[in-house]
XYZ file of C-alpha atoms in Angstrom:
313
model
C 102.808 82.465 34.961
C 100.072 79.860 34.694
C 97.118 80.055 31.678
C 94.901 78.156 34.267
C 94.774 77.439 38.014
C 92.712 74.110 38.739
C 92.169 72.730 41.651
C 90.811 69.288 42.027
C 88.557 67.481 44.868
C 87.668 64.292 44.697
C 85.935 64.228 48.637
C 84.937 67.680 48.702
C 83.675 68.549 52.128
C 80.857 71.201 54.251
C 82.924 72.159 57.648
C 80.280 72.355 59.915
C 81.861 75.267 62.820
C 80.142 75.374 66.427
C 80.605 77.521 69.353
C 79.555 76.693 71.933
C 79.684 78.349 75.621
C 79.433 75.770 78.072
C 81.047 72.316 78.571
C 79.028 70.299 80.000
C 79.004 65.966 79.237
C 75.932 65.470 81.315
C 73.707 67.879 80.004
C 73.446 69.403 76.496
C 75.593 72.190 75.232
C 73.577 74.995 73.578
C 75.645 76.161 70.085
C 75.916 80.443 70.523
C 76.782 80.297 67.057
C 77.394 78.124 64.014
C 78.392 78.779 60.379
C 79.006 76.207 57.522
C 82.146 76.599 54.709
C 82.539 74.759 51.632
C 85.432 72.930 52.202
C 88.692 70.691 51.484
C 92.052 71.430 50.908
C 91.831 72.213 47.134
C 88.690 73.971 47.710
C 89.976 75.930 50.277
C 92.887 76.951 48.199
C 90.157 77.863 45.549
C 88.442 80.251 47.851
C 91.487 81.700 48.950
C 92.590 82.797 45.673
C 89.451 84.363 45.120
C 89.660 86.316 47.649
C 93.239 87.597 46.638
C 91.367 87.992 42.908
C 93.636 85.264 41.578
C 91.225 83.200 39.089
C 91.416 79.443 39.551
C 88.438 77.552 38.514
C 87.336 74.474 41.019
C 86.673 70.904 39.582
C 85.662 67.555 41.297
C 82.727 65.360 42.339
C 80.155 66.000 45.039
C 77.017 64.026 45.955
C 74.179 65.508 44.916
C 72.111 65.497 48.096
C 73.186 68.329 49.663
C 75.307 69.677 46.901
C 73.088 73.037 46.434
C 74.112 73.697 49.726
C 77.592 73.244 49.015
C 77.622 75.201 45.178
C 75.654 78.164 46.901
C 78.734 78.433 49.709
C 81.132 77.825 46.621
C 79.305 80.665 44.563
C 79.327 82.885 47.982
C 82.907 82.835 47.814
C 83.320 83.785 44.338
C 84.725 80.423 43.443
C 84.988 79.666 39.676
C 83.323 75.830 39.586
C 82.076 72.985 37.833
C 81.294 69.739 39.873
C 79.945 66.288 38.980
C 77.337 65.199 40.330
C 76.893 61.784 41.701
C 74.436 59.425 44.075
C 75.497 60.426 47.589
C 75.971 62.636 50.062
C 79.069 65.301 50.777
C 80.788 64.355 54.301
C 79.942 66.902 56.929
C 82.697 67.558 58.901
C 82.491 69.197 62.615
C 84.356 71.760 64.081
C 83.672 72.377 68.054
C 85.221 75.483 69.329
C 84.753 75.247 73.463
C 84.785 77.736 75.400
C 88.463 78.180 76.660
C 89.501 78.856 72.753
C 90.869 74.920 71.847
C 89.483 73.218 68.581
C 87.862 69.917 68.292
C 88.016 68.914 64.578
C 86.551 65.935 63.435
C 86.659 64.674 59.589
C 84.017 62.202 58.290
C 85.611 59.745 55.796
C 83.106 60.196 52.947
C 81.515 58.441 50.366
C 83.144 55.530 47.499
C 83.467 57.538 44.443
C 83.004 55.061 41.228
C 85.504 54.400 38.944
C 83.263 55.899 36.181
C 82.895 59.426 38.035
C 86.473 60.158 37.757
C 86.848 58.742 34.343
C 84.082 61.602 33.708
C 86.546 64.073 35.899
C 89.842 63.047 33.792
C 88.100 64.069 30.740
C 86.964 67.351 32.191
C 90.041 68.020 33.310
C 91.580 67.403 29.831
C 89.091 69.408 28.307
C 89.943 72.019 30.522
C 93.565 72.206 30.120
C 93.159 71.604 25.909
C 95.097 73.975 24.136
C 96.975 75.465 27.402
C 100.436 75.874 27.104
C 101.052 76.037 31.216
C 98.567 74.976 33.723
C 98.742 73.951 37.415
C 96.430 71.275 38.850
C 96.145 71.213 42.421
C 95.517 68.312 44.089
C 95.142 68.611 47.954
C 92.793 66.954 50.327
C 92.088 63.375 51.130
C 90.526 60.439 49.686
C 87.363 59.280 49.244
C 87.126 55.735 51.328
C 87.533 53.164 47.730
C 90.297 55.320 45.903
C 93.763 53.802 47.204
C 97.191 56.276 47.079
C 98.556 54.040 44.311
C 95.314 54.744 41.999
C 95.620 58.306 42.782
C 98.686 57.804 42.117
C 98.494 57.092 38.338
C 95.800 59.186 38.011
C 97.424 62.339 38.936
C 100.772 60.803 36.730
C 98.357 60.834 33.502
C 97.918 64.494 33.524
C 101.925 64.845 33.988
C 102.084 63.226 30.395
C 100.186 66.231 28.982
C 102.641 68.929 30.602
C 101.128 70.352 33.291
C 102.737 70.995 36.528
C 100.636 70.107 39.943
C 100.729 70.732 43.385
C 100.498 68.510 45.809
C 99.210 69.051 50.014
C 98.227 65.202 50.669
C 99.170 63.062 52.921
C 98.774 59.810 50.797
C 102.097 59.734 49.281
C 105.675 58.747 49.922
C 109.262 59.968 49.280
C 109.391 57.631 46.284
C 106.147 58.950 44.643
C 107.430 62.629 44.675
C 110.700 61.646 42.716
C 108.167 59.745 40.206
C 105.877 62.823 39.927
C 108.013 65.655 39.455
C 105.633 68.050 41.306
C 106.085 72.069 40.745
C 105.252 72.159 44.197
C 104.557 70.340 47.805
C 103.248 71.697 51.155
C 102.979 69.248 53.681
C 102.755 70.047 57.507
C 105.771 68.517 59.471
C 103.451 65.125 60.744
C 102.558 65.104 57.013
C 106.132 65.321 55.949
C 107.498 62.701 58.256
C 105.049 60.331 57.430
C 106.168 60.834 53.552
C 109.992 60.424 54.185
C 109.218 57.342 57.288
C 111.916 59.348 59.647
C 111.147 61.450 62.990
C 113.153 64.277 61.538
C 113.622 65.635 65.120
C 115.595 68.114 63.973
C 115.594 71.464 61.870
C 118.586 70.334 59.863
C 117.105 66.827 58.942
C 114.141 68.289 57.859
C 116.245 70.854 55.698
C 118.855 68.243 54.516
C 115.881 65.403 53.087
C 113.814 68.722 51.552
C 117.016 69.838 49.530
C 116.985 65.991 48.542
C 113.643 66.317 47.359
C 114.338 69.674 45.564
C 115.842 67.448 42.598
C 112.303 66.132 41.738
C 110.034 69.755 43.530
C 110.737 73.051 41.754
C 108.949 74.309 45.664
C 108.859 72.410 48.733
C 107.103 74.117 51.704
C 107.482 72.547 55.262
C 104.705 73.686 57.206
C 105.981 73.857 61.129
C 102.912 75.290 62.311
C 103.243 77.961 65.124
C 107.217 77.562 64.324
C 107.374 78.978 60.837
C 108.022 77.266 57.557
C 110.406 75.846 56.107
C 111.299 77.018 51.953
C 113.646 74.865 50.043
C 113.766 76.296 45.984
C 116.126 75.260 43.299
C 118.893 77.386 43.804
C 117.218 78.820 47.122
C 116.231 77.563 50.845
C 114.728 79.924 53.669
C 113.670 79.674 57.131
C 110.394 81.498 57.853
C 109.392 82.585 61.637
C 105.713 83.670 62.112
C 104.568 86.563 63.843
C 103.239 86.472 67.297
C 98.837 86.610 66.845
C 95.783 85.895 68.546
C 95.059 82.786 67.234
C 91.250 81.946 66.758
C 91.356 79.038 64.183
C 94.242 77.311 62.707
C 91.775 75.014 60.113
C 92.677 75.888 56.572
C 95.746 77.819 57.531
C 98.233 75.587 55.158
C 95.618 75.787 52.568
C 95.599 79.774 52.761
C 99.521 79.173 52.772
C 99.928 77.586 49.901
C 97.044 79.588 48.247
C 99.781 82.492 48.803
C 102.492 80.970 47.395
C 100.457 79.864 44.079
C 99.024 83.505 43.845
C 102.378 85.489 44.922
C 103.822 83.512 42.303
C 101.519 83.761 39.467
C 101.621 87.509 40.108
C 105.221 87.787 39.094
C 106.881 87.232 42.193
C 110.127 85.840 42.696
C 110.264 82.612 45.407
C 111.868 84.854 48.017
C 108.888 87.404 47.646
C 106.132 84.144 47.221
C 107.508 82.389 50.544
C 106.771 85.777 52.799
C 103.434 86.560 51.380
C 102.664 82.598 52.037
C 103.804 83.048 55.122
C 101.844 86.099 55.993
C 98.965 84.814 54.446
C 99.075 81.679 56.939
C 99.220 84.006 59.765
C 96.565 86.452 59.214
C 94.242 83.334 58.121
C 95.142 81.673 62.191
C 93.233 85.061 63.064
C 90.177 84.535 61.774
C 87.424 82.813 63.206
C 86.298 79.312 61.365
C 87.993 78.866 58.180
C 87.152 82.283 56.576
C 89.247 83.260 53.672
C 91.965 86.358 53.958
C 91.889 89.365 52.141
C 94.459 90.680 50.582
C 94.360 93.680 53.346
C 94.817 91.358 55.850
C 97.766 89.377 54.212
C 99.667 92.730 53.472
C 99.411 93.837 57.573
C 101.082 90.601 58.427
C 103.874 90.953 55.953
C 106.155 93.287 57.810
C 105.900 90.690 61.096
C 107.494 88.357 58.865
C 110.908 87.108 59.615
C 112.755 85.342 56.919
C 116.902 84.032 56.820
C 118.388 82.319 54.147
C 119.469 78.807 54.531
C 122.914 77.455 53.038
């Protein structure tokens, strides 16, 4: 379907996992195990598709630091890359799993990323794309602390010029910016997705009725409900996806691995209908692993059957 699969980082990220056994806030709590994952939305969707032998190649900006650490973890995963290197330091995020199974997840903001690094990114990315005749850019994640939503705004709007098609799992942009951008796709999680249309959407059917409103600018919009399902509206399609009932050990990078199913379902050949189950399973054998491990395609193809799916008028 797609000549090239990019995604794009621009605050790449190491998720720093604990475990720890005890919790205890007057003396220390010894870690009984600990693992670190290149990480980020886009990145995550990167590693995902390798693992499901989809080729994408990885692009952004990383501080140079600690960014051997973060290209061996990339290159550990099988990830196609090539990042810039600038002054700083990637954010280390923390992930605390205590002991009765719940998830403490805390995100570090990051470092300013200078206007000249991304000019240096744009042009990789055009040289990348040169000479494609379809290409998807991913752009997921969020943003470094001096880049506002309006300048990533026109950014990602400069590639549209060239003919690409993009897809989009941020929470920087409104209503209004998707019907400028004409995304091929959008995945946000239902906070995400109310905080893009300004409503509660308190219902099912409000949620469905302002996605088939946005399906005149999004070939794909995914509403991620979390434990609930998902939400597909298409074109000339909408479906209502339950999840199966699992053991869930970590739901970080679970709409990542989501969407990574949809983009490789899809660039197999698939038809939506076909692209919105395997996302779906995908999602729900990812909430089974521990940390933010990637799927396999084994994994993704047990889940399938346990996924319930009903068409939505």
């Amino acid at each position: 379907m797609f000549d090239k699969i990019i995604t794009i980082s621009i605050n790449p990220a190491l998720d720093v996992t604990l475990w720890i056994e005890t919790m205890d806030f007057s003396e220390p709590n010894k870690t009984v195990r600990e693992e670190i994952y290149a990480a980020g939305k886009s990145i995550n969707v990167s590693r995902v598709l390798a693992s499901l032998k989809t080729r994408s190649i990885s692009l952004g900006i990383c501080g140079n630091d600690n960014s051997r650490l973060f290209t061996s973890l990339l290159e550990k995963d099988g990830v196609d890359f090539d990042y810039l290197t600038i002054p700083g330091c990637i954010r280390e995020n923390l992930t605390l799993i205590i002991p009765d199974g719940r998830v403490l997840k805390i995100n570090r903001a990051g470092f300013p990323v200078p206007a000249e690094a991304m000019k240096r990114l744009k042009s990789r990315i055009e040289t990348e794309i040169k000479n494609c005749s379809s290409a998807l850019l991913v752009f997921a994640g969020s943003l470094p602390p001096n880049v506002t939503p309006e300048a990533y705004k026109s950014y990602i709007m400069s590639f549209c010029k060239k003919g690409v098609s993009l897809a989009l799992d941020t929470a920087v942009f409104r209503m209004q910016d998707i019907e400028e951008m004409h995304p091929f796709i959008i995945k946000p999680n239902l906070v995400e997705f109310r905080q893009m249309c300004g409503s509660d959407l308190r219902t099912e059917q409000s949620i469905i009725k302002l996605s088939k409103t946005l399906s005149h600018y999004v070939d794909h919009v995914l509403v991620s409900l979390g434990s609930k399902g998902l939400i597909y509206i298409g074109r000339d399609c909408g479906y209502r996806l339950s999840t199966p009932v699992v053991k869930v050990k970590s739901t970080i990078g679970a709409g990542d691995t989501t969407l990574a199913g949809f983009i490789h379902s899809l660039q197999e050949g698939k038809n939506p209908q076909e692209a919105i189950a395997y996302a779906v399973a995908a999602g729900s054998a990812s909430v089974m692993l521990e940390g933010t491990d990637a799927v396999t395609p084994e994994q993704v193809k047990a889940q399938l059957p346990n996924v319930m799916m009903k068409s939505i008028r």
